[in-house]
Each structure stands twice: as structure tokens, then as C-alpha cells.
């Protein structure tokens, strides 16, 4: 059986898994309690996306970082307090953005339907809508019914978030810990077609890969030379470059194209080429129609990780503080 056929079968299983692992998540969860909810999220996100072309990368990243720590419960939105360092202050989350848009959505929803729509659902819907803005159509279905968590720990985010320094086996384990497959790993890595990466997370690949002042031999040497022009100062922790050269504001398949040219920015990107199955699927996802379909299915699965439903958790009045 061809690799593409095998992965198609896996994607069908993934779709079924998304429906079965989501607990009480369902389509149109707010149809009776707040019928305007999804339109309010859509309209506010699209208004802001029209003004800020980087918003899709920010909101997609917030959703990913939320779901990989304690599940998709909006715990990443909770502010730290004097007695607790929240997920926001963990190293992987220091550069997260888009919180203002999420709070704008929440404020409007509280006016229309107080105490009804969770921040966790807002995060999932906003990620989808921000990416969809480019195409002026909805790219994937989001099941709703999540409730908000009450615990947010920086220590858990530092421990549980996949690192840009991970090799393939570490990435695979991180995804397996959340009920996701290698298939999901490759597909969701395609989110790196949007946004930027800071030099500190890949500088060692340019200057000191094995501790001997050398570059990562798996990195395209021309691309490495370009990156050194951007990341020359070892003390610079603020400079960032596009994760998808020349296309970091567009949701497309260019990430997989540059990956095959050994221009993946992070060690974790390059790691996808070190496993035969993952490498084969990278080539399958060069087809945009296939990538968009698979991305929607994997996002549905990711959006069901560890969700709180029913009477669990709470519906926060403000997304950055527990009730």
C-alpha cells in the first residue's frame, strides 16, 4: 500500500478519535444558550486580523500552548499572582501574544451572554478564525463545550511543552503523552508556516551545535549563512526571523517545501526528516488541499486534549483570572 494511502487511513482514524475523545464537546454547543457566540468570536477576530497580519500566528500558538499543558482549558491565559507563577511566565510562553483580542471577545460575550461561553472555547474558535481570515472561509470545524481550568503553573508549562531543541523521539513522546500520533506531529508542525522564531532558540545550530563551535550539518549552509546575518550577537534574545522564509504571514504548504530543502528553523523542525515515516508524510503534505484537510483533522484532535466538560472547571468572567 502506498504511503499516501496509509496516511489517509490514519487520518480517518484520527477524525474518529477526535469525536470520541472530546467528551461532551459537540457542534453548535451554544446554539440555545448563546446563539450569537461563534459569530461574535468570528467578527472580532476578523476585525483584528485585518489590522494585524501576525494575529493568526499568535492565536494559533496560544491554542497549541494551552492544549499541551493541562489540556485545552485556557490555563495559559491566567495571570501570575504573588503566590503563583502561571503558565504565561514559563519560558516557552514568554513571547505569546493575542491575549488582548481574546479578552475583547470575552468582554463582548459577557455582555451578550454572561457566564455562558468559556475562555477555552474562545481560544479554540479564535485560532481557527484567525487562520481562516486569509481565505475568507472557515478552514475547519471546532467542536465546543469546553470549560475553564482553575490551575496554571509555569513549572508544568516548562515541563510539558515540546521544545524547539527536541529530537524526533522526544517530539514523538510529547505528542503521545497527549494522545496524538506522529501523523499529528507532522501535520501540526505545519503551523510553523506562520510566525517567527527568536534567535536564542536556534542560535546553537549556527555557532555551537556540538559544543565545538560548529554549525548543524543538517542545516542548509546558504540558509545558515543568512541566519548568521540576523543572529550575530550571542546576547541578543529579542531578534526574531520568520519560521517560513518569505511566507511567514501566509498559511500555506511552503513550510514543508523549505523543510525538504533543509531550511527548517528549529532543531525540532529538522527532526521530522530523521524518521522515515514522518519524512514521507512531509512530502505528502506538499499538496495544499491535502495539508488543509489534514490540518483541520489534527486541530480537532488537539482541541480535544484533556478538556473539562459538564460540571468540571468553571466559566471564567475574565479570561486572565479565575472566578
CSV table of C-alpha atoms in Angstrom, one decimal:
chain,number,residue,atom,x,y,z
A,1,UNK,CA,0.0,0.0,0.0
A,2,UNK,CA,1.3,3.5,-0.9
A,3,UNK,CA,2.4,5.7,2.0
A,4,UNK,CA,-0.2,8.3,1.0
A,5,UNK,CA,-2.9,5.7,1.2
A,6,UNK,CA,-1.7,4.6,4.6
A,7,UNK,CA,-1.7,8.1,6.0
A,8,UNK,CA,-5.2,8.7,4.5
A,9,UNK,CA,-6.4,5.7,6.6
A,10,UNK,CA,-4.7,7.1,9.6
A,11,UNK,CA,-6.3,10.5,9.1
A,12,UNK,CA,-9.8,8.8,9.1
A,13,UNK,CA,-8.9,7.1,12.4
A,14,UNK,CA,-7.7,10.4,13.7
A,15,UNK,CA,-11.0,12.1,12.8
A,16,UNK,CA,-13.0,9.4,14.6
A,17,UNK,CA,-10.7,9.7,17.6
A,18,UNK,CA,-11.3,13.4,17.7
A,19,UNK,CA,-15.0,12.8,18.0
A,20,UNK,CA,-14.7,10.0,20.6
A,21,UNK,CA,-12.1,11.7,22.9
A,22,UNK,CA,-13.8,15.1,23.1
A,23,UNK,CA,-16.2,14.1,26.0
A,24,UNK,CA,-19.2,16.4,25.7
A,25,UNK,CA,-17.7,18.6,23.0
A,26,UNK,CA,-20.1,19.0,20.2
A,27,UNK,CA,-21.1,21.1,17.2
A,28,UNK,CA,-23.1,24.3,18.0
A,29,UNK,CA,-22.8,23.8,21.8
A,30,UNK,CA,-24.1,27.4,22.3
A,31,UNK,CA,-27.0,27.2,19.9
A,32,UNK,CA,-29.6,27.6,22.6
A,33,UNK,CA,-27.7,29.4,25.4
A,34,UNK,CA,-25.8,32.0,23.3
A,35,UNK,CA,-26.7,31.6,19.6
A,36,UNK,CA,-24.5,34.6,18.6
A,37,UNK,CA,-21.4,33.3,20.3
A,38,UNK,CA,-19.5,31.9,17.3
A,39,UNK,CA,-20.4,34.9,15.1
A,40,UNK,CA,-19.1,37.3,17.8
A,41,UNK,CA,-15.8,35.5,18.0
A,42,UNK,CA,-15.5,35.4,14.2
A,43,UNK,CA,-16.3,39.1,13.7
A,44,UNK,CA,-14.0,40.4,16.4
A,45,UNK,CA,-11.1,38.1,15.3
A,46,UNK,CA,-11.5,39.0,11.6
A,47,UNK,CA,-11.7,42.7,12.5
A,48,UNK,CA,-8.4,42.5,14.3
A,49,UNK,CA,-6.8,40.2,11.8
A,50,UNK,CA,-7.5,42.8,9.1
A,51,UNK,CA,-5.4,45.2,11.1
A,52,UNK,CA,-2.7,42.8,12.3
A,53,UNK,CA,-1.3,40.2,9.8
A,54,UNK,CA,0.6,38.5,12.6
A,55,UNK,CA,-2.5,37.7,14.6
A,56,UNK,CA,-3.1,34.2,13.1
A,57,UNK,CA,0.3,33.0,14.2
A,58,UNK,CA,-0.3,34.4,17.7
A,59,UNK,CA,-3.7,32.9,18.3
A,60,UNK,CA,-2.8,29.6,16.7
A,61,UNK,CA,0.2,29.4,19.0
A,62,UNK,CA,-1.8,30.3,22.1
A,63,UNK,CA,-4.2,27.4,21.4
A,64,UNK,CA,-1.3,24.9,20.9
A,65,UNK,CA,0.5,26.1,24.1
A,66,UNK,CA,-2.8,25.9,26.0
A,67,UNK,CA,-3.7,22.4,25.0
A,68,UNK,CA,-0.3,20.8,25.7
A,69,UNK,CA,-0.4,21.8,29.3
A,70,UNK,CA,-3.4,20.5,31.4
A,71,UNK,CA,-5.4,20.1,28.2
A,72,UNK,CA,-7.4,22.8,26.4
A,73,UNK,CA,-8.7,24.6,29.5
A,74,UNK,CA,-7.5,28.2,28.9
A,75,UNK,CA,-5.0,27.8,31.7
A,76,UNK,CA,-2.4,29.6,29.6
A,77,UNK,CA,-4.4,32.8,29.9
A,78,UNK,CA,-4.4,33.1,33.7
A,79,UNK,CA,-2.1,35.8,35.1
A,80,UNK,CA,0.5,35.0,37.7
A,81,UNK,CA,-0.1,36.2,41.3
A,82,UNK,CA,2.2,36.9,44.2
A,83,UNK,CA,1.9,33.3,45.3
A,84,UNK,CA,1.9,31.6,42.0
A,85,UNK,CA,3.8,31.8,38.7
A,86,UNK,CA,1.4,30.9,36.0
A,87,UNK,CA,1.9,29.4,32.6
A,88,UNK,CA,2.3,32.8,30.9
A,89,UNK,CA,5.6,33.3,32.7
A,90,UNK,CA,7.1,30.0,31.6
A,91,UNK,CA,10.0,30.2,29.2
A,92,UNK,CA,8.1,28.7,26.2
A,93,UNK,CA,5.3,31.3,26.7
A,94,UNK,CA,7.2,34.5,27.2
A,95,UNK,CA,6.5,35.6,23.6
A,96,UNK,CA,2.9,34.6,23.4
A,97,UNK,CA,0.5,37.3,22.1
A,98,UNK,CA,-3.0,38.0,21.1
A,99,UNK,CA,-4.4,38.0,24.7
A,100,UNK,CA,-5.9,41.4,24.1
A,101,UNK,CA,-8.1,40.0,21.3
A,102,UNK,CA,-9.2,37.1,23.4
A,103,UNK,CA,-10.2,39.4,26.2
A,104,UNK,CA,-12.0,41.7,23.7
A,105,UNK,CA,-14.1,38.7,22.6
A,106,UNK,CA,-14.7,37.6,26.2
A,107,UNK,CA,-15.9,41.1,27.2
A,108,UNK,CA,-18.4,41.2,24.3
A,109,UNK,CA,-19.7,37.7,25.1
A,110,UNK,CA,-20.1,38.6,28.7
A,111,UNK,CA,-22.3,41.5,27.7
A,112,UNK,CA,-24.5,39.3,25.4
A,113,UNK,CA,-24.5,36.0,27.4
A,114,UNK,CA,-22.9,36.4,30.9
A,115,UNK,CA,-21.3,33.3,32.3
A,116,UNK,CA,-22.0,31.1,29.3
A,117,UNK,CA,-19.1,31.0,26.9
A,118,UNK,CA,-15.8,29.6,28.2
A,119,UNK,CA,-12.4,31.1,27.5
A,120,UNK,CA,-11.2,27.7,26.4
A,121,UNK,CA,-13.8,27.7,23.6
A,122,UNK,CA,-12.9,31.2,22.7
A,123,UNK,CA,-9.2,30.2,22.3
A,124,UNK,CA,-10.1,27.3,20.0
A,125,UNK,CA,-12.5,29.3,17.9
A,126,UNK,CA,-10.2,32.3,17.7
A,127,UNK,CA,-7.3,30.2,16.5
A,128,UNK,CA,-9.5,28.7,13.7
A,129,UNK,CA,-11.0,32.1,12.7
A,130,UNK,CA,-7.6,33.9,12.7
A,131,UNK,CA,-6.1,31.4,10.3
A,132,UNK,CA,-9.2,31.3,8.2
A,133,UNK,CA,-9.2,35.1,7.7
A,134,UNK,CA,-6.7,34.8,4.8
A,135,UNK,CA,-9.1,32.6,2.9
A,136,UNK,CA,-12.4,34.4,3.8
A,137,UNK,CA,-13.9,31.0,4.7
A,138,UNK,CA,-13.9,28.6,7.6
A,139,UNK,CA,-11.0,26.1,7.3
A,140,UNK,CA,-12.0,23.5,9.9
A,141,UNK,CA,-14.8,22.7,12.3
A,142,UNK,CA,-14.4,23.4,16.0
A,143,UNK,CA,-16.4,21.4,18.5
A,144,UNK,CA,-17.4,23.4,21.6
A,145,UNK,CA,-18.4,22.8,25.2
A,146,UNK,CA,-15.0,23.2,26.9
A,147,UNK,CA,-14.9,24.7,30.4
A,148,UNK,CA,-12.1,26.7,32.0
A,149,UNK,CA,-9.5,25.4,34.4
A,150,UNK,CA,-8.5,27.0,37.7
A,151,UNK,CA,-4.9,26.0,37.9
A,152,UNK,CA,-2.0,27.5,35.9
A,153,UNK,CA,1.6,26.6,36.7
A,154,UNK,CA,4.7,27.8,35.0
A,155,UNK,CA,6.6,24.7,36.1
A,156,UNK,CA,4.1,22.5,34.2
A,157,UNK,CA,4.5,24.5,31.0
A,158,UNK,CA,8.3,24.4,31.3
A,159,UNK,CA,8.0,20.6,31.7
A,160,UNK,CA,5.3,19.7,29.2
A,161,UNK,CA,5.7,22.0,26.2
A,162,UNK,CA,7.5,20.4,23.2
A,163,UNK,CA,10.9,22.1,22.9
A,164,UNK,CA,12.4,23.6,19.7
A,165,UNK,CA,15.6,21.6,20.8
A,166,UNK,CA,13.8,18.3,20.8
A,167,UNK,CA,14.9,15.4,18.6
A,168,UNK,CA,12.3,13.1,16.9
A,169,UNK,CA,11.9,10.6,19.7
A,170,UNK,CA,11.3,13.4,22.2
A,171,UNK,CA,8.8,15.0,19.9
A,172,UNK,CA,7.0,11.7,19.4
A,173,UNK,CA,6.8,11.1,23.1
A,174,UNK,CA,5.5,14.6,23.8
A,175,UNK,CA,2.7,14.1,21.3
A,176,UNK,CA,1.9,10.5,22.5
A,177,UNK,CA,1.6,11.8,26.0
A,178,UNK,CA,-1.3,13.9,24.7
A,179,UNK,CA,-2.9,11.1,22.7
A,180,UNK,CA,-1.6,12.4,19.4
A,181,UNK,CA,0.3,10.5,16.7
A,182,UNK,CA,3.3,11.0,14.5
A,183,UNK,CA,0.8,11.9,11.9
A,184,UNK,CA,-0.5,14.8,14.1
A,185,UNK,CA,3.1,15.8,14.9
A,186,UNK,CA,4.0,16.3,11.2
A,187,UNK,CA,0.7,18.0,10.4
A,188,UNK,CA,0.7,20.4,13.3
A,189,UNK,CA,4.3,21.3,12.7
A,190,UNK,CA,2.9,22.8,9.6
A,191,UNK,CA,1.7,25.6,11.8
A,192,UNK,CA,5.3,26.9,11.6
A,193,UNK,CA,4.3,28.2,8.2
A,194,UNK,CA,3.1,31.2,10.3
A,195,UNK,CA,5.1,33.4,12.7
A,196,UNK,CA,8.6,34.0,13.8
A,197,UNK,CA,11.3,32.3,16.0
A,198,UNK,CA,13.7,34.0,18.2
A,199,UNK,CA,17.5,33.6,17.7
A,200,UNK,CA,18.1,32.1,21.1
A,201,UNK,CA,16.0,29.0,20.2
A,202,UNK,CA,18.2,28.1,17.2
A,203,UNK,CA,21.5,30.0,17.7
A,204,UNK,CA,23.4,26.8,18.7
A,205,UNK,CA,22.6,25.4,15.2
A,206,UNK,CA,24.6,28.2,13.7
A,207,UNK,CA,27.5,28.5,16.1
A,208,UNK,CA,27.9,25.7,18.6
A,209,UNK,CA,25.9,22.7,17.6
A,210,UNK,CA,28.1,20.0,19.2
A,211,UNK,CA,30.0,22.3,21.6
A,212,UNK,CA,32.9,22.7,19.3
A,213,UNK,CA,31.9,26.0,17.6
A,214,UNK,CA,30.4,24.2,14.6
A,215,UNK,CA,27.1,24.5,12.7
A,216,UNK,CA,24.4,21.9,12.4
A,217,UNK,CA,25.4,19.9,9.4
A,218,UNK,CA,21.7,19.2,8.6
A,219,UNK,CA,21.0,22.9,8.1
A,220,UNK,CA,21.2,24.2,4.6
A,221,UNK,CA,24.6,26.1,4.5
A,222,UNK,CA,23.2,29.0,2.5
A,223,UNK,CA,20.3,29.4,4.9
A,224,UNK,CA,22.7,29.1,7.9
A,225,UNK,CA,24.7,32.0,6.4
A,226,UNK,CA,21.6,34.1,6.1
A,227,UNK,CA,20.6,33.3,9.7
A,228,UNK,CA,24.0,34.3,11.0
A,229,UNK,CA,23.4,37.8,9.5
A,230,UNK,CA,20.3,38.1,11.6
A,231,UNK,CA,21.6,36.4,14.8
A,232,UNK,CA,25.2,37.6,15.2
A,233,UNK,CA,25.0,38.8,18.8
A,234,UNK,CA,25.0,35.9,21.3
A,235,UNK,CA,23.5,38.2,23.9
A,236,UNK,CA,20.5,39.1,21.7
A,237,UNK,CA,17.4,37.4,23.0
A,238,UNK,CA,14.9,39.6,21.1
A,239,UNK,CA,15.7,39.3,17.4
A,240,UNK,CA,13.3,37.0,15.5
A,241,UNK,CA,13.2,35.7,12.0
A,242,UNK,CA,10.3,34.1,10.0
A,243,UNK,CA,10.0,30.4,10.6
A,244,UNK,CA,8.9,30.0,7.0
A,245,UNK,CA,11.3,32.2,4.9
A,246,UNK,CA,9.4,34.6,2.6
A,247,UNK,CA,6.0,33.2,3.6
A,248,UNK,CA,5.6,33.6,7.4
A,249,UNK,CA,2.4,35.6,7.1
A,250,UNK,CA,0.7,33.1,4.8
A,251,UNK,CA,-0.9,29.8,5.9
A,252,UNK,CA,0.3,27.5,3.1
A,253,UNK,CA,2.5,24.5,2.4
A,254,UNK,CA,5.7,26.4,2.0
A,255,UNK,CA,6.9,25.1,5.4
A,256,UNK,CA,7.0,21.6,4.1
A,257,UNK,CA,8.8,22.8,0.9
A,258,UNK,CA,11.6,24.6,2.9
A,259,UNK,CA,11.8,21.6,5.2
A,260,UNK,CA,12.8,19.4,2.2
A,261,UNK,CA,15.4,22.0,1.4
A,262,UNK,CA,16.8,21.6,5.0
A,263,UNK,CA,15.7,25.1,5.9
A,264,UNK,CA,13.7,24.2,8.9
A,265,UNK,CA,14.5,26.9,11.6
A,266,UNK,CA,14.5,24.8,14.7
A,267,UNK,CA,16.2,21.5,15.6
A,268,UNK,CA,12.6,20.2,16.1
A,269,UNK,CA,11.8,21.0,12.5
A,270,UNK,CA,14.8,19.3,11.1
A,271,UNK,CA,14.0,16.3,13.3
A,272,UNK,CA,11.0,15.5,11.1
A,273,UNK,CA,13.3,14.4,8.4
A,274,UNK,CA,15.2,11.9,10.6
A,275,UNK,CA,12.2,9.5,10.7
A,276,UNK,CA,11.3,7.7,7.5
A,277,UNK,CA,7.5,7.7,8.1
A,278,UNK,CA,7.5,11.4,9.1
A,279,UNK,CA,9.7,12.3,6.2
A,280,UNK,CA,7.4,10.5,3.7
A,281,UNK,CA,4.4,12.4,5.1
A,282,UNK,CA,6.2,15.7,4.8
A,283,UNK,CA,6.3,15.1,1.0
A,284,UNK,CA,2.6,14.1,1.0
A,285,UNK,CA,1.7,17.5,2.7
A,286,UNK,CA,3.3,19.5,-0.1
A,287,UNK,CA,-0.1,19.2,-1.7
A,288,UNK,CA,-2.1,22.2,-0.2
A,289,UNK,CA,-5.5,20.5,-0.5
A,290,UNK,CA,-4.2,17.6,1.5
A,291,UNK,CA,-2.5,19.7,4.1
A,292,UNK,CA,-5.6,21.9,4.7
A,293,UNK,CA,-7.7,18.8,5.2
A,294,UNK,CA,-5.2,17.0,7.5
A,295,UNK,CA,-4.6,20.2,9.5
A,296,UNK,CA,-8.2,20.6,10.3
A,297,UNK,CA,-8.5,16.9,11.5
A,298,UNK,CA,-5.4,17.2,13.6
A,299,UNK,CA,-6.5,20.5,15.1
A,300,UNK,CA,-9.8,18.8,16.0
A,301,UNK,CA,-7.9,16.1,17.8
A,302,UNK,CA,-5.6,18.6,19.6
A,303,UNK,CA,-8.6,20.7,20.6
A,304,UNK,CA,-10.0,17.7,22.5
A,305,UNK,CA,-6.9,17.1,24.7
A,306,UNK,CA,-7.9,16.9,28.4
A,307,UNK,CA,-11.0,19.0,28.0
A,308,UNK,CA,-13.1,19.9,31.0
A,309,UNK,CA,-16.8,19.5,30.3
A,310,UNK,CA,-20.1,19.2,32.2
A,311,UNK,CA,-19.7,20.4,35.7
A,312,UNK,CA,-15.9,20.4,35.7
A,313,UNK,CA,-13.9,23.6,35.9
A,314,UNK,CA,-15.8,26.9,35.6
A,315,UNK,CA,-16.7,29.6,33.1
A,316,UNK,CA,-14.4,32.5,33.9
A,317,UNK,CA,-15.8,36.0,33.9
A,318,UNK,CA,-12.4,37.3,32.7
A,319,UNK,CA,-10.0,35.1,30.9
A,320,UNK,CA,-6.9,36.2,32.8
A,321,UNK,CA,-8.2,35.5,36.3
A,322,UNK,CA,-10.1,32.6,38.0
A,323,UNK,CA,-13.5,33.5,39.4
